[in-house]
mmCIF file of C-alpha atoms in Angstrom:
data_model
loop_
_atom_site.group_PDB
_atom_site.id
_atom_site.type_symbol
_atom_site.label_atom_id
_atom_site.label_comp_id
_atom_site.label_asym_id
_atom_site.label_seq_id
_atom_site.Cartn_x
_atom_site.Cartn_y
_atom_site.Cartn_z
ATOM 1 C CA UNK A 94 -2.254 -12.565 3.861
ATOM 2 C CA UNK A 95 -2.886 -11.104 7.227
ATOM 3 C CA UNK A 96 -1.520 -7.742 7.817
ATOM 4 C CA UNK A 97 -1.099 -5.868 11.141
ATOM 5 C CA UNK A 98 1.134 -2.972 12.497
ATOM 6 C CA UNK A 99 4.066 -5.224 12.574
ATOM 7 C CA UNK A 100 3.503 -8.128 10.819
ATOM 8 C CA UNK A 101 2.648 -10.381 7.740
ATOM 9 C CA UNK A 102 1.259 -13.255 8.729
ATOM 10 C CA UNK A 103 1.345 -15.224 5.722
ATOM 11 C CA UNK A 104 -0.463 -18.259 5.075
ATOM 12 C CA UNK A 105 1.500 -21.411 3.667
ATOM 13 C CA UNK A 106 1.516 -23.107 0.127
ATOM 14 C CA UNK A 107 2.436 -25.747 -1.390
ATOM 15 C CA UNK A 108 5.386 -23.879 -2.428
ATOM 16 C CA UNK A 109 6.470 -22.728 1.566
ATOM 17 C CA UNK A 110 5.519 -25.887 3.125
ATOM 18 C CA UNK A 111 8.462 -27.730 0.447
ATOM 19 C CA UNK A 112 10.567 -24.657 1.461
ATOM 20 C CA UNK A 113 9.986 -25.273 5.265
ATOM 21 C CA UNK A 114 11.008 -29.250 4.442
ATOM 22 C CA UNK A 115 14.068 -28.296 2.663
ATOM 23 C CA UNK A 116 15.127 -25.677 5.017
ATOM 24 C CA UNK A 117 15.733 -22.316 6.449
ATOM 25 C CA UNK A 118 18.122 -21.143 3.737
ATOM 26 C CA UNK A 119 15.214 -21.958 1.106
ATOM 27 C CA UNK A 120 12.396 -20.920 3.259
ATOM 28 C CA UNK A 121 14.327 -17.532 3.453
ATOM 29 C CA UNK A 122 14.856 -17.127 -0.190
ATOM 30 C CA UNK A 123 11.068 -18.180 -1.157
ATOM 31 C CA UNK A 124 9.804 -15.715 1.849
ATOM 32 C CA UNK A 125 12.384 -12.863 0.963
ATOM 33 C CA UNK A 126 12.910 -12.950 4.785
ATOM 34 C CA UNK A 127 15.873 -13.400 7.549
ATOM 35 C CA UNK A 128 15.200 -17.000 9.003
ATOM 36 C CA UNK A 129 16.899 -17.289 11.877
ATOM 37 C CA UNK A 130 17.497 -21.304 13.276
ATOM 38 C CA UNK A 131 15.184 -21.673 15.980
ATOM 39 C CA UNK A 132 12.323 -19.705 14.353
ATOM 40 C CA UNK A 133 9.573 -22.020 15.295
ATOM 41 C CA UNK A 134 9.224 -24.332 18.727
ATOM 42 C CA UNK A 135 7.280 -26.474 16.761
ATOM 43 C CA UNK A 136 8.704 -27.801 13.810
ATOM 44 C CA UNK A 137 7.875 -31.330 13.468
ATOM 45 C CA UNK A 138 4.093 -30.207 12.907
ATOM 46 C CA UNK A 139 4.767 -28.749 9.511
ATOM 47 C CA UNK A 140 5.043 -32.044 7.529
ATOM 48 C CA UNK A 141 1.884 -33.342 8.780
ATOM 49 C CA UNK A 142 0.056 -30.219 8.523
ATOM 50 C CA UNK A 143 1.240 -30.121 4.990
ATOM 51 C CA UNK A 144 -0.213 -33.110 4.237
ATOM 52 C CA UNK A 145 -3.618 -32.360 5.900
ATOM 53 C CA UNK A 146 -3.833 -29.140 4.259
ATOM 54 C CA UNK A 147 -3.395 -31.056 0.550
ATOM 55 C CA UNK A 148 -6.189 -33.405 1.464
ATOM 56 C CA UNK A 149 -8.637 -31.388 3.071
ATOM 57 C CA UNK A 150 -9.155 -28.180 -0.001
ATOM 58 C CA UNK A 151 -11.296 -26.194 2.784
ATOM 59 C CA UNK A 152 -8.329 -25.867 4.972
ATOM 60 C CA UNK A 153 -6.380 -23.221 2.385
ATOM 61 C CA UNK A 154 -8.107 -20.197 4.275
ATOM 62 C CA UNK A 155 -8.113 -21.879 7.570
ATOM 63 C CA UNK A 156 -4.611 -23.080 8.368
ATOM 64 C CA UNK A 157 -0.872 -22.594 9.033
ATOM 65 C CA UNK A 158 0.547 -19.094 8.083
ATOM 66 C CA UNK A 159 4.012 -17.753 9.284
ATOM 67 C CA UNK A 160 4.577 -14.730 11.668
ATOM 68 C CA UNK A 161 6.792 -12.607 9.286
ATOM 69 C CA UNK A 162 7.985 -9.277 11.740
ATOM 70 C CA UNK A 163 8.317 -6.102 9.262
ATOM 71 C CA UNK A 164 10.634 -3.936 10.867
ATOM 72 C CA UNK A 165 13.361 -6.859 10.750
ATOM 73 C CA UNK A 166 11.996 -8.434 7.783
ATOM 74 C CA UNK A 167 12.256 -11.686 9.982
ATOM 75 C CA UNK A 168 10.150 -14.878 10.541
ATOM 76 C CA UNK A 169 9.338 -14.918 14.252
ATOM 77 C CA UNK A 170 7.102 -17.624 14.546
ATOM 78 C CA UNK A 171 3.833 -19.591 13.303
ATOM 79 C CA UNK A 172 0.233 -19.458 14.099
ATOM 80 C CA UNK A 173 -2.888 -19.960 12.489
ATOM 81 C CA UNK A 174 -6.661 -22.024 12.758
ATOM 82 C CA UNK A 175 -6.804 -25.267 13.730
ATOM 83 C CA UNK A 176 -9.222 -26.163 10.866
ATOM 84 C CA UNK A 177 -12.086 -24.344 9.085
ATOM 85 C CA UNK A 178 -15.116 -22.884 10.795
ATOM 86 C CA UNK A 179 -17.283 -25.881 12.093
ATOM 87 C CA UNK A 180 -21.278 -25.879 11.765
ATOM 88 C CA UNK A 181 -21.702 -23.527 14.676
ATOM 89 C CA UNK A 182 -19.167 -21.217 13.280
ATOM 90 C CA UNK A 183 -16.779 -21.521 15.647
ATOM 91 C CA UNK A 184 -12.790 -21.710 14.686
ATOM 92 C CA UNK A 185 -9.916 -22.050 16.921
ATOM 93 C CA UNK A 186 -7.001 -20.056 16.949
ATOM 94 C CA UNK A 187 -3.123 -20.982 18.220
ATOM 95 C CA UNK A 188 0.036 -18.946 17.680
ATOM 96 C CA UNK A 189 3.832 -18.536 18.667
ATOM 97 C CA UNK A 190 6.295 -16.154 19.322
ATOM 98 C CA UNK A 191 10.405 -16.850 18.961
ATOM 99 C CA UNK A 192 11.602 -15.995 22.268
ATOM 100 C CA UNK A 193 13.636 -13.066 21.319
ATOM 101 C CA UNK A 194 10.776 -11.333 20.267
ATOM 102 C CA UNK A 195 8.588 -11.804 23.095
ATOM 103 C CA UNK A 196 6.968 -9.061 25.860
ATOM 104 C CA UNK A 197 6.426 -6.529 22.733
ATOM 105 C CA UNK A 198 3.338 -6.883 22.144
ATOM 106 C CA UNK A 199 3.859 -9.166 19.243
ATOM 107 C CA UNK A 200 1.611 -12.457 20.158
ATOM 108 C CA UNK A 201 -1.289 -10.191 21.035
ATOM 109 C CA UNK A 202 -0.726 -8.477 17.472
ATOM 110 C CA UNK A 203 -0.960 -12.060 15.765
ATOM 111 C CA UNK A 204 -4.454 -13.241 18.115
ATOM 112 C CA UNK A 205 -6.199 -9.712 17.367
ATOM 113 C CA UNK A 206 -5.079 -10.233 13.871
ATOM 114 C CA UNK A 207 -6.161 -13.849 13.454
ATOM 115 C CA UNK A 208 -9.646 -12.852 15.086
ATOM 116 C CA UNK A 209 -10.263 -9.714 12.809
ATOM 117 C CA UNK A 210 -9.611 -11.986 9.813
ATOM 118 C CA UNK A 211 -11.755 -14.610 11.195
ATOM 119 C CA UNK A 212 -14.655 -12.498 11.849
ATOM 120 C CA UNK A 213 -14.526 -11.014 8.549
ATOM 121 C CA UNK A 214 -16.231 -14.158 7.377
ATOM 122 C CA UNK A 215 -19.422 -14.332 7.568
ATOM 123 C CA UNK A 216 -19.675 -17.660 8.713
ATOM 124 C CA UNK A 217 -17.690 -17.288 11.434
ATOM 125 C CA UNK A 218 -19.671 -16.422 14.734
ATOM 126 C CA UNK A 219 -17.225 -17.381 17.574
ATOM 127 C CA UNK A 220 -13.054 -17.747 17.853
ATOM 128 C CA UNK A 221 -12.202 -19.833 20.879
ATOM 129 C CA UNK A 222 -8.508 -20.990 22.117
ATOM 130 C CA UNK A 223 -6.971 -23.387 24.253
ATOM 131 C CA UNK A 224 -4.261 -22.584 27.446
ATOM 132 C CA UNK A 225 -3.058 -24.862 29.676
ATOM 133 C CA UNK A 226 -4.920 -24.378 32.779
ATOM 134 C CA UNK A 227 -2.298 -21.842 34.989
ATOM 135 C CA UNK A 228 -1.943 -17.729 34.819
ATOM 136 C CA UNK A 229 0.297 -17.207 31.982
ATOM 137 C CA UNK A 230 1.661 -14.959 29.350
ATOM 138 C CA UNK A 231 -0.990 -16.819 26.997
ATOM 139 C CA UNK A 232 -3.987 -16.313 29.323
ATOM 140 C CA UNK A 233 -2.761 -12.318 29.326
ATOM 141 C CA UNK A 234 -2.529 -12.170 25.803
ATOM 142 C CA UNK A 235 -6.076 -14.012 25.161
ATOM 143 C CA UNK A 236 -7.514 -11.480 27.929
ATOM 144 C CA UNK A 237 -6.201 -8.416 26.139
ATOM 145 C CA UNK A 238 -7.777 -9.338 22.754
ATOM 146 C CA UNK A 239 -11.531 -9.804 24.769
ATOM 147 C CA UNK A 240 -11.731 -13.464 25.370
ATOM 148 C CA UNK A 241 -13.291 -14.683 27.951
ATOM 149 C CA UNK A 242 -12.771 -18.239 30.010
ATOM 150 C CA UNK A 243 -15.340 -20.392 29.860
ATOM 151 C CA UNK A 244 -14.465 -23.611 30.943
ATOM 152 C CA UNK A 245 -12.214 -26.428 31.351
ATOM 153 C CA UNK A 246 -11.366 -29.908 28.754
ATOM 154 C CA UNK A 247 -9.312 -32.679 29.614
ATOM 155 C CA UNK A 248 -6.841 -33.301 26.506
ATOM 156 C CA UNK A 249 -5.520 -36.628 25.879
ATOM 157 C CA UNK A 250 -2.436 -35.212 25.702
ATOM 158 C CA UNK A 251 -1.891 -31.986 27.575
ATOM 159 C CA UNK A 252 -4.275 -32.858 30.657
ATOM 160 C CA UNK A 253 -6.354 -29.907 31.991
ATOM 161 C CA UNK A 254 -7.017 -27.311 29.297
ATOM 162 C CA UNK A 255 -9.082 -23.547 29.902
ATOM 163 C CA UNK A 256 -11.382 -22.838 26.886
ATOM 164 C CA UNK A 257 -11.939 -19.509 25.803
ATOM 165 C CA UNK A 258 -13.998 -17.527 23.777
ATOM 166 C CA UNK A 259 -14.884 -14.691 22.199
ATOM 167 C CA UNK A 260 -18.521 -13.539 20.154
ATOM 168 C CA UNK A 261 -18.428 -12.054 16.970
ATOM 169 C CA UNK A 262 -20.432 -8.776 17.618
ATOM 170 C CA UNK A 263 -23.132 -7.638 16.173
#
């Protein structure tokens, strides 16, 4: 588990992902948490993570965890690596926010957090992240944890993408 100021981010198991299938009234009990309905944008990527995450062992430490927020005891969200750390020792990071509990500060809280815990592997030497290419609240939020841009990909399916990065120091 990932812990910051506000939040838990807790990583799933085989035990949550089932939950997440069967519901947010499980999922709620099994996480001790408020769940509200719309807690995730993204839904429909649980099941298949789930079953990339049983197949591939290395993927435990470098997958899906929840956002849990500890002052409301209540899942806002998802984020996590999309996969382990690769040769070069670079690992990507991607998060969410519910809308209620956005512009506080939260998002930033789950990148700084997902980046400490990165870089507190030794094998990790770089954390980079994907934003559409456009000004936005994710490009602010990447900026205020110390990544840089440094360049552009063409997805197959989002179109133009900015890469950015950020060094391990020292």
């Amino acid at each position: 588990m990932i812990e910051t100021p506000h939040l838990r981010l807790i990583p799933c198991d085989d035990t949550i992902f089932e939950a997440i299938k069967m519901g947010n009234n499980v999922l709620g009990r099994v996480l001790g948490a408020n769940v509200p309905k719309r807690w995730t944008s993204y839904r429909e990527v649980f099941t298949p993570s789930f079953h990339r995450w049983k197949t591939h062992p290395p993927l435990r430490d470098w997958w899906t965890h929840l956002v849990l927020y500890v002052p409301d005891n209540m899942l806002i969200g998802s984020c996590g690596y999309k996969g382990e750390p690769d040769a070069e020792g670079v690992v990507e990071i991607g998060y969410e926010i519910r809308p209620s509990h956005r512009e506080r500060g939260l998002a930033t809280e789950v990148a700084k957090g997902l980046v400490d815990h990165a870089f507190a592997h030794d094998l990790v030497r770089k954390v980079i992240a994907h934003t559409l290419a456009e000004e936005s609240p994710s490009t602010s939020i990447l900026k205020k944890v110390g990544f840089e841009r440094t360049g552009d990909i063409q997805d197959p399916d989002d179109g133009l993408l900015w890469r950015w990065e950020l060094l391990k120091q020292g």
